[in-house]
PDB file of N, CA and C in Angstrom:
ATOM      1  N   MET A  25       0.838  -1.184   0.000  1.00 55.00           N
ATOM      2  CA  MET A  25       0.000   0.000   0.000  1.00 55.00           C
ATOM      3  C   MET A  25       0.880   1.243   0.000  1.00 55.00           C
ATOM      4  N   ALA A  26       0.596   2.145  -0.907  1.00 68.00           N
ATOM      5  CA  ALA A  26       1.399   3.358  -1.046  1.00 68.00           C
ATOM      6  C   ALA A  26       1.331   4.222   0.208  1.00 68.00           C
ATOM      7  N   GLU A  27       0.187   4.240   0.867  1.00 73.00           N
ATOM      8  CA  GLU A  27       0.052   5.088   2.057  1.00 73.00           C
ATOM      9  C   GLU A  27       0.949   4.634   3.195  1.00 73.00           C
ATOM     10  N   ASP A  28       1.340   3.359   3.217  1.00 70.00           N
ATOM     11  CA  ASP A  28       2.240   2.863   4.256  1.00 70.00           C
ATOM     12  C   ASP A  28       3.652   3.412   4.098  1.00 70.00           C
ATOM     13  N   HIS A  29       3.996   3.900   2.900  1.00 87.00           N
ATOM     14  CA  HIS A  29       5.325   4.453   2.653  1.00 87.00           C
ATOM     15  C   HIS A  29       5.339   5.961   2.836  1.00 87.00           C
ATOM     16  N   GLU A  30       4.272   6.481   3.395  1.00 97.00           N
ATOM     17  CA  GLU A  30       4.175   7.903   3.705  1.00 97.00           C
ATOM     18  C   GLU A  30       5.228   8.270   4.750  1.00 97.00           C
ATOM     19  N   VAL A  31       5.834   9.435   4.579  1.00 97.00           N
ATOM     20  CA  VAL A  31       6.838   9.909   5.523  1.00 97.00           C
ATOM     21  C   VAL A  31       6.144  10.744   6.599  1.00 97.00           C
ATOM     22  N   LEU A  32       6.466  10.429   7.863  1.00 98.00           N
ATOM     23  CA  LEU A  32       5.841  11.104   8.998  1.00 98.00           C
ATOM     24  C   LEU A  32       6.851  11.958   9.745  1.00 98.00           C
ATOM     25  N   THR A  33       6.383  13.043  10.303  1.00 98.00           N
ATOM     26  CA  THR A  33       7.186  13.849  11.218  1.00 98.00           C
ATOM     27  C   THR A  33       7.166  13.173  12.588  1.00 98.00           C
ATOM     28  N   THR A  34       7.953  13.692  13.492  1.00 98.00           N
ATOM     29  CA  THR A  34       7.959  13.163  14.862  1.00 98.00           C
ATOM     30  C   THR A  34       6.580  13.306  15.497  1.00 98.00           C
ATOM     31  N   ASP A  35       5.947  14.457  15.289  1.00 98.00           N
ATOM     32  CA  ASP A  35       4.605  14.676  15.848  1.00 98.00           C
ATOM     33  C   ASP A  35       3.595  13.684  15.279  1.00 98.00           C
ATOM     34  N   GLU A  36       3.674  13.432  13.969  1.00 98.00           N
ATOM     35  CA  GLU A  36       2.737  12.498  13.342  1.00 98.00           C
ATOM     36  C   GLU A  36       2.976  11.067  13.804  1.00 98.00           C
ATOM     37  N   ALA A  37       4.247  10.679  13.941  1.00 98.00           N
ATOM     38  CA  ALA A  37       4.565   9.336  14.436  1.00 98.00           C
ATOM     39  C   ALA A  37       4.074   9.170  15.873  1.00 98.00           C
ATOM     40  N   ALA A  38       4.259  10.217  16.676  1.00 98.00           N
ATOM     41  CA  ALA A  38       3.793  10.174  18.066  1.00 98.00           C
ATOM     42  C   ALA A  38       2.276  10.035  18.120  1.00 98.00           C
ATOM     43  N   ALA A  39       1.580  10.763  17.259  1.00 98.00           N
ATOM     44  CA  ALA A  39       0.115  10.679  17.231  1.00 98.00           C
ATOM     45  C   ALA A  39      -0.333   9.280  16.810  1.00 98.00           C
ATOM     46  N   LEU A  40       0.358   8.699  15.832  1.00 96.00           N
ATOM     47  CA  LEU A  40       0.007   7.355  15.369  1.00 96.00           C
ATOM     48  C   LEU A  40       0.227   6.322  16.473  1.00 96.00           C
ATOM     49  N   LEU A  41       1.308   6.482  17.220  1.00 96.00           N
ATOM     50  CA  LEU A  41       1.614   5.554  18.317  1.00 96.00           C
ATOM     51  C   LEU A  41       0.876   5.894  19.606  1.00 96.00           C
ATOM     52  N   ARG A  42       0.316   7.097  19.646  1.00 96.00           N
ATOM     53  CA  ARG A  42      -0.369   7.610  20.841  1.00 96.00           C
ATOM     54  C   ARG A  42       0.569   7.679  22.041  1.00 96.00           C
ATOM     55  N   VAL A  43       1.759   8.236  21.760  1.00 97.00           N
ATOM     56  CA  VAL A  43       2.755   8.479  22.793  1.00 97.00           C
ATOM     57  C   VAL A  43       3.263   9.906  22.606  1.00 97.00           C
ATOM     58  N   SER A  44       4.128  10.351  23.516  1.00 98.00           N
ATOM     59  CA  SER A  44       4.677  11.696  23.396  1.00 98.00           C
ATOM     60  C   SER A  44       5.781  11.734  22.339  1.00 98.00           C
ATOM     61  N   THR A  45       6.077  12.936  21.870  1.00 98.00           N
ATOM     62  CA  THR A  45       7.175  13.094  20.919  1.00 98.00           C
ATOM     63  C   THR A  45       8.503  12.727  21.578  1.00 98.00           C
ATOM     64  N   LYS A  46       8.618  12.960  22.878  1.00 98.00           N
ATOM     65  CA  LYS A  46       9.841  12.579  23.597  1.00 98.00           C
ATOM     66  C   LYS A  46      10.051  11.072  23.542  1.00 98.00           C
ATOM     67  N   THR A  47       8.976  10.312  23.652  1.00 97.00           N
ATOM     68  CA  THR A  47       9.071   8.856  23.572  1.00 97.00           C
ATOM     69  C   THR A  47       9.518   8.430  22.181  1.00 97.00           C
ATOM     70  N   VAL A  48       8.947   9.028  21.148  1.00 98.00           N
ATOM     71  CA  VAL A  48       9.323   8.702  19.769  1.00 98.00           C
ATOM     72  C   VAL A  48      10.800   9.003  19.545  1.00 98.00           C
ATOM     73  N   LEU A  49      11.252  10.154  20.000  1.00 98.00           N
ATOM     74  CA  LEU A  49      12.657  10.524  19.830  1.00 98.00           C
ATOM     75  C   LEU A  49      13.587   9.579  20.585  1.00 98.00           C
ATOM     76  N   ALA A  50      13.200   9.174  21.782  1.00 97.00           N
ATOM     77  CA  ALA A  50      14.012   8.236  22.556  1.00 97.00           C
ATOM     78  C   ALA A  50      14.098   6.883  21.850  1.00 97.00           C
ATOM     79  N   LEU A  51      12.981   6.414  21.299  1.00 97.00           N
ATOM     80  CA  LEU A  51      12.970   5.147  20.563  1.00 97.00           C
ATOM     81  C   LEU A  51      13.834   5.239  19.311  1.00 97.00           C
ATOM     82  N   ALA A  52      13.774   6.365  18.625  1.00 97.00           N
ATOM     83  CA  ALA A  52      14.569   6.562  17.406  1.00 97.00           C
ATOM     84  C   ALA A  52      16.057   6.618  17.730  1.00 97.00           C
ATOM     85  N   ARG A  53      16.411   7.358  18.752  1.00 96.00           N
ATOM     86  CA  ARG A  53      17.824   7.489  19.129  1.00 96.00           C
ATOM     87  C   ARG A  53      18.416   6.164  19.585  1.00 96.00           C
ATOM     88  N   SER A  54      17.600   5.326  20.219  1.00 97.00           N
ATOM     89  CA  SER A  54      18.085   4.027  20.689  1.00 97.00           C
ATOM     90  C   SER A  54      18.140   2.993  19.567  1.00 97.00           C
ATOM     91  N   GLY A  55      17.533   3.317  18.434  1.00 96.00           N
ATOM     92  CA  GLY A  55      17.504   2.378  17.315  1.00 96.00           C
ATOM     93  C   GLY A  55      16.329   1.428  17.348  1.00 96.00           C
ATOM     94  N   SER A  56      15.464   1.552  18.348  1.00 96.00           N
ATOM     95  CA  SER A  56      14.290   0.679  18.445  1.00 96.00           C
ATOM     96  C   SER A  56      13.256   0.987  17.369  1.00 96.00           C
ATOM     97  N   LEU A  57      13.124   2.262  17.035  1.00 97.00           N
ATOM     98  CA  LEU A  57      12.169   2.699  16.018  1.00 97.00           C
ATOM     99  C   LEU A  57      12.956   3.240  14.830  1.00 97.00           C
ATOM    100  N   PRO A  58      12.838   2.600  13.659  1.00 97.00           N
ATOM    101  CA  PRO A  58      13.590   3.066  12.496  1.00 97.00           C
ATOM    102  C   PRO A  58      13.185   4.480  12.101  1.00 97.00           C
ATOM    103  N   GLY A  59      14.168   5.305  11.852  1.00 97.00           N
ATOM    104  CA  GLY A  59      13.930   6.672  11.426  1.00 97.00           C
ATOM    105  C   GLY A  59      15.213   7.269  10.911  1.00 97.00           C
ATOM    106  N   GLU A  60      15.099   8.409  10.259  1.00 97.00           N
ATOM    107  CA  GLU A  60      16.270   9.098   9.716  1.00 97.00           C
ATOM    108  C   GLU A  60      16.227  10.548  10.115  1.00 97.00           C
ATOM    109  N   LYS A  61      17.389  11.083  10.416  1.00 97.00           N
ATOM    110  CA  LYS A  61      17.480  12.511  10.680  1.00 97.00           C
ATOM    111  C   LYS A  61      17.639  13.229   9.350  1.00 97.00           C
ATOM    112  N   VAL A  62      16.815  14.228   9.150  1.00 96.00           N
ATOM    113  CA  VAL A  62      16.895  15.083   7.968  1.00 96.00           C
ATOM    114  C   VAL A  62      17.146  16.480   8.513  1.00 96.00           C
ATOM    115  N   GLY A  63      18.382  16.913   8.400  1.00 97.00           N
ATOM    116  CA  GLY A  63      18.747  18.161   9.058  1.00 97.00           C
ATOM    117  C   GLY A  63      18.684  17.949  10.555  1.00 97.00           C
ATOM    118  N   ARG A  64      17.899  18.766  11.224  1.00 96.00           N
ATOM    119  CA  ARG A  64      17.745  18.635  12.683  1.00 96.00           C
ATOM    120  C   ARG A  64      16.483  17.854  13.061  1.00 96.00           C
ATOM    121  N   ALA A  65      15.680  17.490  12.071  1.00 97.00           N
ATOM    122  CA  ALA A  65      14.392  16.838  12.334  1.00 97.00           C
ATOM    123  C   ALA A  65      14.452  15.347  11.986  1.00 97.00           C
ATOM    124  N   TRP A  66      13.689  14.567  12.717  1.00 98.00           N
ATOM    125  CA  TRP A  66      13.560  13.136  12.433  1.00 98.00           C
ATOM    126  C   TRP A  66      12.377  12.907  11.504  1.00 98.00           C
ATOM    127  N   ARG A  67      12.505  11.892  10.638  1.00 98.00           N
ATOM    128  CA  ARG A  67      11.415  11.469   9.766  1.00 98.00           C
ATOM    129  C   ARG A  67      11.276   9.961   9.867  1.00 98.00           C
ATOM    130  N   PHE A  68      10.037   9.495   9.762  1.00 98.00           N
ATOM    131  CA  PHE A  68       9.721   8.079   9.940  1.00 98.00           C
ATOM    132  C   PHE A  68       8.829   7.617   8.793  1.00 98.00           C
ATOM    133  N   VAL A  69       9.045   6.391   8.330  1.00 97.00           N
ATOM    134  CA  VAL A  69       8.180   5.804   7.308  1.00 97.00           C
ATOM    135  C   VAL A  69       7.029   5.127   8.035  1.00 97.00           C
ATOM    136  N   LYS A  70       5.820   5.436   7.614  1.00 97.00           N
ATOM    137  CA  LYS A  70       4.619   4.948   8.301  1.00 97.00           C
ATOM    138  C   LYS A  70       4.625   3.427   8.453  1.00 97.00           C
ATOM    139  N   SER A  71       5.042   2.702   7.410  1.00 96.00           N
ATOM    140  CA  SER A  71       5.052   1.233   7.498  1.00 96.00           C
ATOM    141  C   SER A  71       6.021   0.746   8.567  1.00 96.00           C
ATOM    142  N   ASP A  72       7.146   1.470   8.782  1.00 96.00           N
ATOM    143  CA  ASP A  72       8.088   1.103   9.844  1.00 96.00           C
ATOM    144  C   ASP A  72       7.477   1.320  11.224  1.00 96.00           C
ATOM    145  N   VAL A  73       6.732   2.414  11.367  1.00 96.00           N
ATOM    146  CA  VAL A  73       6.082   2.711  12.645  1.00 96.00           C
ATOM    147  C   VAL A  73       5.030   1.643  12.943  1.00 96.00           C
ATOM    148  N   LEU A  74       4.250   1.274  11.937  1.00 95.00           N
ATOM    149  CA  LEU A  74       3.230   0.244  12.129  1.00 95.00           C
ATOM    150  C   LEU A  74       3.857  -1.114  12.420  1.00 95.00           C
ATOM    151  N   ALA A  75       4.979  -1.427  11.767  1.00 95.00           N
ATOM    152  CA  ALA A  75       5.675  -2.686  12.033  1.00 95.00           C
ATOM    153  C   ALA A  75       6.209  -2.708  13.460  1.00 95.00           C
ATOM    154  N   TYR A  76       6.669  -1.570  13.947  1.00 95.00           N
ATOM    155  CA  TYR A  76       7.151  -1.480  15.330  1.00 95.00           C
ATOM    156  C   TYR A  76       6.016  -1.821  16.303  1.00 95.00           C
ATOM    157  N   VAL A  77       4.843  -1.277  16.037  1.00 92.00           N
ATOM    158  CA  VAL A  77       3.689  -1.526  16.904  1.00 92.00           C
ATOM    159  C   VAL A  77       3.326  -3.007  16.893  1.00 92.00           C
ATOM    160  N   ARG A  78       3.423  -3.624  15.736  1.00 93.00           N
ATOM    161  CA  ARG A  78       3.090  -5.041  15.613  1.00 93.00           C
ATOM    162  C   ARG A  78       4.164  -5.935  16.223  1.00 93.00           C
ATOM    163  N   GLY A  79       5.313  -5.356  16.568  1.00 90.00           N
ATOM    164  CA  GLY A  79       6.391  -6.144  17.139  1.00 90.00           C
ATOM    165  C   GLY A  79       7.171  -6.908  16.100  1.00 90.00           C
ATOM    166  N   SER A  80       7.084  -6.465  14.860  1.00 64.00           N
ATOM    167  CA  SER A  80       7.768  -7.142  13.766  1.00 64.00           C
ATOM    168  C   SER A  80       9.271  -6.990  13.873  1.00 64.00           C
ATOM    169  N   ASP A  81      10.013  -8.048  13.546  1.00 58.00           N
ATOM    170  CA  ASP A  81      11.468  -7.991  13.513  1.00 58.00           C
ATOM    171  C   ASP A  81      11.951  -7.041  12.431  1.00 58.00           C
ATOM    172  N   GLU A  82      11.157  -6.846  11.386  1.00 56.00           N
ATOM    173  CA  GLU A  82      11.537  -5.938  10.308  1.00 56.00           C
ATOM    174  C   GLU A  82      11.744  -4.528  10.839  1.00 56.00           C
ATOM    175  N   ALA A  83      10.967  -4.120  11.824  1.00 54.00           N
ATOM    176  CA  ALA A  83      11.086  -2.778  12.383  1.00 54.00           C
ATOM    177  C   ALA A  83      12.395  -2.621  13.135  1.00 54.00           C
ATOM    178  N   ARG A  84      12.979  -3.736  13.541  1.00 53.00           N
ATOM    179  CA  ARG A  84      14.237  -3.673  14.284  1.00 53.00           C
ATOM    180  C   ARG A  84      15.436  -3.922  13.382  1.00 53.00           C
ATOM    181  N   GLY A  85      15.183  -4.041  12.084  1.00 55.00           N
ATOM    182  CA  GLY A  85      16.269  -4.203  11.122  1.00 55.00           C
ATOM    183  C   GLY A  85      16.751  -5.620  10.926  1.00 55.00           C
ATOM    184  N   ALA A  86      16.087  -6.609  11.516  1.00 52.00           N
ATOM    185  CA  ALA A  86      16.538  -7.990  11.370  1.00 52.00           C
ATOM    186  C   ALA A  86      16.189  -8.559  10.003  1.00 52.00           C
ATOM    187  N   GLY A  87      15.093  -8.092   9.416  1.00 49.00           N
ATOM    188  CA  GLY A  87      14.715  -8.523   8.092  1.00 49.00           C
ATOM    189  C   GLY A  87      14.016  -9.868   8.028  1.00 49.00           C
ATOM    190  N   THR A  88      13.951 -10.599   9.128  1.00 45.00           N
ATOM    191  CA  THR A  88      13.248 -11.876   9.147  1.00 45.00           C
ATOM    192  C   THR A  88      12.229 -11.862  10.248  1.00 45.00           C
ATOM    193  N   ASN A  89      11.222 -12.675  10.078  1.00 44.00           N
ATOM    194  CA  ASN A  89      10.161 -12.741  11.078  1.00 44.00           C
ATOM    195  C   ASN A  89      10.099 -14.164  11.608  1.00 44.00           C
ATOM    196  N   ASP A  90      10.631 -14.383  12.794  1.00 46.00           N
ATOM    197  CA  ASP A  90      10.692 -15.710  13.392  1.00 46.00           C
ATOM    198  C   ASP A  90       9.468 -16.066  14.197  1.00 46.00           C
ATOM    199  N   HIS A  91       8.427 -15.241  14.168  1.00 42.00           N
ATOM    200  CA  HIS A  91       7.219 -15.472  14.998  1.00 42.00           C
ATOM    201  C   HIS A  91       6.434 -16.620  14.442  1.00 42.00           C
TER     202      HIS A  91
END
């Protein structure tokens, strides 16, 4: 789905996860939530955020799903 490849801001990712922006930034900095810094701002791919919520190994960069 094309909408899953939508790029989200930190605020949008936080709203999707229903957590604070501080939580999203902490997850991104720790590598738990895939994201990229663009200048001073973080950006997230919606499908990565949804995979993180589902607990998918893909969201953690493993590329395989052993579940």
